[in-house]
Amino acid sequence: MFGSENGSFSEQLEGFAEYAKAKADEVFKSVVIQIGASVINLSPVDTGRFLANWQFTIGAPANTSLDETDQDSSKTLARFVSEVRPLTYGQTAYIVNNLVYGIPLEHGHSRQAPAGMVKITLARFQEIVNKALEEHSQ
């Protein structure tokens, strides 16, 4: 791919490095978005507050809860995807829900999500990574 380009070998290596970093960023963002979408879409909805409290941050986990609701996940997913945009490979991404009843919900205290949200997503982690790699392999 880069061997046929004009220029010095170091320029070709530099071009490949930039290409590889861009691809790594794409795959990493895709994995994070798919994980976030999974826990959001698996979340039980009563008032919509729990679903709306899934928060994405870079570098440190969020430590507050939000005073928002979302009955169908559209607002939460849109916010989540928007917040993931500046993420780059190598940064630490956090997806948290700080509502006090989150742990009981994760452990089956909801008929809507008896198997939790995080456990199911974690069980699908390799599948999520493989899908992201396949989508960005071109």
PDB file of C-alpha atoms in Angstrom:
ATOM      1  CA  MET A   1       0.000   0.000   0.000  1.00  0.00           C
ATOM      2  CA  PHE A   2       2.711   2.469   0.940  1.00  0.00           C
ATOM      3  CA  GLY A   3       5.582   0.870  -1.021  1.00  0.00           C
ATOM      4  CA  SER A   4       4.399   2.357  -4.300  1.00  0.00           C
ATOM      5  CA  GLU A   5       4.272   5.929  -3.001  1.00  0.00           C
ATOM      6  CA  ASN A   6       6.987   8.366  -3.991  1.00  0.00           C
ATOM      7  CA  GLY A   7       9.286   9.722  -1.315  1.00  0.00           C
ATOM      8  CA  SER A   8      11.803   8.445   1.118  1.00  0.00           C
ATOM      9  CA  PHE A   9      11.446   5.309   3.184  1.00  0.00           C
ATOM     10  CA  SER A  10      11.042   7.405   6.358  1.00  0.00           C
ATOM     11  CA  GLU A  11       8.205   9.368   4.732  1.00  0.00           C
ATOM     12  CA  GLN A  12       6.531   6.087   3.837  1.00  0.00           C
ATOM     13  CA  LEU A  13       6.948   4.826   7.404  1.00  0.00           C
ATOM     14  CA  GLU A  14       5.543   8.077   8.732  1.00  0.00           C
ATOM     15  CA  GLY A  15       2.553   7.744   6.415  1.00  0.00           C
ATOM     16  CA  PHE A  16       1.958   4.187   7.510  1.00  0.00           C
ATOM     17  CA  ALA A  17       2.216   5.186  11.184  1.00  0.00           C
ATOM     18  CA  GLU A  18      -0.407   7.899  10.696  1.00  0.00           C
ATOM     19  CA  TYR A  19      -2.659   5.456   8.843  1.00  0.00           C
ATOM     20  CA  ALA A  20      -2.260   2.799  11.560  1.00  0.00           C
ATOM     21  CA  LYS A  21      -2.998   5.300  14.352  1.00  0.00           C
ATOM     22  CA  ALA A  22      -6.116   6.526  12.571  1.00  0.00           C
ATOM     23  CA  LYS A  23      -7.324   2.932  12.172  1.00  0.00           C
ATOM     24  CA  ALA A  24      -6.602   2.174  15.850  1.00  0.00           C
ATOM     25  CA  ASP A  25      -8.586   5.270  16.847  1.00  0.00           C
ATOM     26  CA  GLU A  26     -11.522   4.179  14.660  1.00  0.00           C
ATOM     27  CA  VAL A  27     -11.580   0.658  16.088  1.00  0.00           C
ATOM     28  CA  PHE A  28     -11.216   1.869  19.682  1.00  0.00           C
ATOM     29  CA  LYS A  29     -14.063   4.389  19.298  1.00  0.00           C
ATOM     30  CA  SER A  30     -16.238   1.763  17.648  1.00  0.00           C
ATOM     31  CA  VAL A  31     -15.653  -0.706  20.505  1.00  0.00           C
ATOM     32  CA  VAL A  32     -16.446   1.938  23.129  1.00  0.00           C
ATOM     33  CA  ILE A  33     -19.602   3.036  21.283  1.00  0.00           C
ATOM     34  CA  GLN A  34     -20.799  -0.559  20.918  1.00  0.00           C
ATOM     35  CA  ILE A  35     -20.169  -1.253  24.612  1.00  0.00           C
ATOM     36  CA  GLY A  36     -22.002   1.921  25.596  1.00  0.00           C
ATOM     37  CA  ALA A  37     -24.907   1.170  23.275  1.00  0.00           C
ATOM     38  CA  SER A  38     -25.157  -2.322  24.727  1.00  0.00           C
ATOM     39  CA  VAL A  39     -25.421  -1.259  28.379  1.00  0.00           C
ATOM     40  CA  ILE A  40     -27.750   1.608  27.461  1.00  0.00           C
ATOM     41  CA  ASN A  41     -30.072  -0.559  25.355  1.00  0.00           C
ATOM     42  CA  LEU A  42     -30.131  -3.324  27.967  1.00  0.00           C
ATOM     43  CA  SER A  43     -31.053  -0.904  30.760  1.00  0.00           C
ATOM     44  CA  PRO A  44     -34.482  -1.234  32.315  1.00  0.00           C
ATOM     45  CA  VAL A  45     -36.784   1.741  31.856  1.00  0.00           C
ATOM     46  CA  ASP A  46     -39.247   2.875  34.487  1.00  0.00           C
ATOM     47  CA  THR A  47     -38.822   6.618  34.821  1.00  0.00           C
ATOM     48  CA  GLY A  48     -35.929   6.655  32.340  1.00  0.00           C
ATOM     49  CA  ARG A  49     -33.532   8.123  34.901  1.00  0.00           C
ATOM     50  CA  PHE A  50     -31.313   5.060  35.156  1.00  0.00           C
ATOM     51  CA  LEU A  51     -30.982   4.763  31.385  1.00  0.00           C
ATOM     52  CA  ALA A  52     -30.142   8.490  31.086  1.00  0.00           C
ATOM     53  CA  ASN A  53     -27.423   8.207  33.723  1.00  0.00           C
ATOM     54  CA  TRP A  54     -24.980   6.187  31.637  1.00  0.00           C
ATOM     55  CA  GLN A  55     -22.037   8.563  31.386  1.00  0.00           C
ATOM     56  CA  PHE A  56     -18.923   8.470  29.243  1.00  0.00           C
ATOM     57  CA  THR A  57     -15.698  10.189  30.311  1.00  0.00           C
ATOM     58  CA  ILE A  58     -12.049  10.118  29.332  1.00  0.00           C
ATOM     59  CA  GLY A  59      -9.256   9.867  31.906  1.00  0.00           C
ATOM     60  CA  ALA A  60     -11.366   9.616  35.065  1.00  0.00           C
ATOM     61  CA  PRO A  61     -14.808   8.200  35.805  1.00  0.00           C
ATOM     62  CA  ALA A  62     -17.760  10.540  36.300  1.00  0.00           C
ATOM     63  CA  ASN A  63     -18.577  10.840  39.982  1.00  0.00           C
ATOM     64  CA  THR A  64     -22.006  12.456  39.880  1.00  0.00           C
ATOM     65  CA  SER A  65     -25.442  11.472  38.704  1.00  0.00           C
ATOM     66  CA  LEU A  66     -27.507  13.309  36.136  1.00  0.00           C
ATOM     67  CA  ASP A  67     -30.958  14.778  36.653  1.00  0.00           C
ATOM     68  CA  GLU A  68     -32.211  13.612  33.267  1.00  0.00           C
ATOM     69  CA  THR A  69     -34.591  11.009  31.903  1.00  0.00           C
ATOM     70  CA  ASP A  70     -34.752   9.153  28.613  1.00  0.00           C
ATOM     71  CA  GLN A  71     -37.549   6.722  27.850  1.00  0.00           C
ATOM     72  CA  ASP A  72     -36.257   5.338  24.549  1.00  0.00           C
ATOM     73  CA  SER A  73     -32.437   5.749  24.774  1.00  0.00           C
ATOM     74  CA  SER A  74     -32.238   8.180  21.828  1.00  0.00           C
ATOM     75  CA  LYS A  75     -30.975  11.171  23.842  1.00  0.00           C
ATOM     76  CA  THR A  76     -28.556   9.087  25.871  1.00  0.00           C
ATOM     77  CA  LEU A  77     -27.099   7.316  22.829  1.00  0.00           C
ATOM     78  CA  ALA A  78     -26.705  10.603  20.933  1.00  0.00           C
ATOM     79  CA  ARG A  79     -24.940  12.221  23.903  1.00  0.00           C
ATOM     80  CA  PHE A  80     -22.749   9.150  24.370  1.00  0.00           C
ATOM     81  CA  VAL A  81     -21.632   9.001  20.726  1.00  0.00           C
ATOM     82  CA  SER A  82     -20.913  12.735  20.736  1.00  0.00           C
ATOM     83  CA  GLU A  83     -18.776  12.440  23.876  1.00  0.00           C
ATOM     84  CA  VAL A  84     -16.769   9.544  22.389  1.00  0.00           C
ATOM     85  CA  ARG A  85     -15.701  11.548  19.306  1.00  0.00           C
ATOM     86  CA  PRO A  86     -12.525  13.074  20.852  1.00  0.00           C
ATOM     87  CA  LEU A  87     -11.380   9.683  22.219  1.00  0.00           C
ATOM     88  CA  THR A  88      -8.096   8.384  20.849  1.00  0.00           C
ATOM     89  CA  TYR A  89      -6.375   5.021  21.158  1.00  0.00           C
ATOM     90  CA  GLY A  90      -4.325   4.853  24.353  1.00  0.00           C
ATOM     91  CA  GLN A  91      -6.656   6.990  26.437  1.00  0.00           C
ATOM     92  CA  THR A  92      -8.664   5.449  29.253  1.00  0.00           C
ATOM     93  CA  ALA A  93     -12.403   5.460  28.631  1.00  0.00           C
ATOM     94  CA  TYR A  94     -15.000   5.123  31.396  1.00  0.00           C
ATOM     95  CA  ILE A  95     -18.652   4.170  31.123  1.00  0.00           C
ATOM     96  CA  VAL A  96     -20.414   4.533  34.462  1.00  0.00           C
ATOM     97  CA  ASN A  97     -23.835   4.854  35.987  1.00  0.00           C
ATOM     98  CA  ASN A  98     -23.660   6.392  39.447  1.00  0.00           C
ATOM     99  CA  LEU A  99     -27.253   5.960  40.559  1.00  0.00           C
ATOM    100  CA  VAL A 100     -27.371   4.114  43.867  1.00  0.00           C
ATOM    101  CA  TYR A 101     -29.776   1.497  42.556  1.00  0.00           C
ATOM    102  CA  GLY A 102     -27.512   0.588  39.635  1.00  0.00           C
ATOM    103  CA  ILE A 103     -25.830  -2.295  41.449  1.00  0.00           C
ATOM    104  CA  PRO A 104     -29.121  -3.941  42.460  1.00  0.00           C
ATOM    105  CA  LEU A 105     -30.357  -3.545  38.865  1.00  0.00           C
ATOM    106  CA  GLU A 106     -27.174  -5.169  37.575  1.00  0.00           C
ATOM    107  CA  HIS A 107     -27.795  -8.107  39.921  1.00  0.00           C
ATOM    108  CA  GLY A 108     -31.308  -8.883  38.739  1.00  0.00           C
ATOM    109  CA  HIS A 109     -33.606  -6.569  40.686  1.00  0.00           C
ATOM    110  CA  SER A 110     -35.542  -5.695  37.539  1.00  0.00           C
ATOM    111  CA  ARG A 111     -37.837  -7.952  35.545  1.00  0.00           C
ATOM    112  CA  GLN A 112     -36.789  -5.935  32.467  1.00  0.00           C
ATOM    113  CA  ALA A 113     -33.096  -6.771  32.935  1.00  0.00           C
ATOM    114  CA  PRO A 114     -32.892  -9.899  35.097  1.00  0.00           C
ATOM    115  CA  ALA A 115     -29.395 -10.769  33.824  1.00  0.00           C
ATOM    116  CA  GLY A 116     -28.072  -7.227  34.210  1.00  0.00           C
ATOM    117  CA  MET A 117     -26.527  -5.019  31.573  1.00  0.00           C
ATOM    118  CA  VAL A 118     -22.802  -4.983  32.232  1.00  0.00           C
ATOM    119  CA  LYS A 119     -22.521  -8.772  32.648  1.00  0.00           C
ATOM    120  CA  ILE A 120     -24.205  -9.376  29.303  1.00  0.00           C
ATOM    121  CA  THR A 121     -22.046  -6.763  27.586  1.00  0.00           C
ATOM    122  CA  LEU A 122     -18.883  -8.169  29.161  1.00  0.00           C
ATOM    123  CA  ALA A 123     -19.796 -11.659  27.925  1.00  0.00           C
ATOM    124  CA  ARG A 124     -20.053 -10.208  24.395  1.00  0.00           C
ATOM    125  CA  PHE A 125     -16.799  -8.207  24.606  1.00  0.00           C
ATOM    126  CA  GLN A 126     -14.757 -10.317  22.170  1.00  0.00           C
ATOM    127  CA  GLU A 127     -17.656 -10.355  19.709  1.00  0.00           C
ATOM    128  CA  ILE A 128     -17.830  -6.543  19.941  1.00  0.00           C
ATOM    129  CA  VAL A 129     -14.085  -6.204  19.320  1.00  0.00           C
ATOM    130  CA  ASN A 130     -14.195  -8.632  16.391  1.00  0.00           C
ATOM    131  CA  LYS A 131     -17.108  -6.727  14.835  1.00  0.00           C
ATOM    132  CA  ALA A 132     -15.250  -3.399  15.170  1.00  0.00           C
ATOM    133  CA  LEU A 133     -12.109  -4.882  13.631  1.00  0.00           C
ATOM    134  CA  GLU A 134     -14.095  -6.285  10.737  1.00  0.00           C
ATOM    135  CA  GLU A 135     -15.945  -2.997  10.130  1.00  0.00           C
ATOM    136  CA  HIS A 136     -12.686  -1.021  10.026  1.00  0.00           C
ATOM    137  CA  SER A 137     -10.452  -3.515   8.229  1.00  0.00           C
ATOM    138  CA  GLN A 138     -10.773  -1.774   4.861  1.00  0.00           C
TER     139      GLN A 138
END
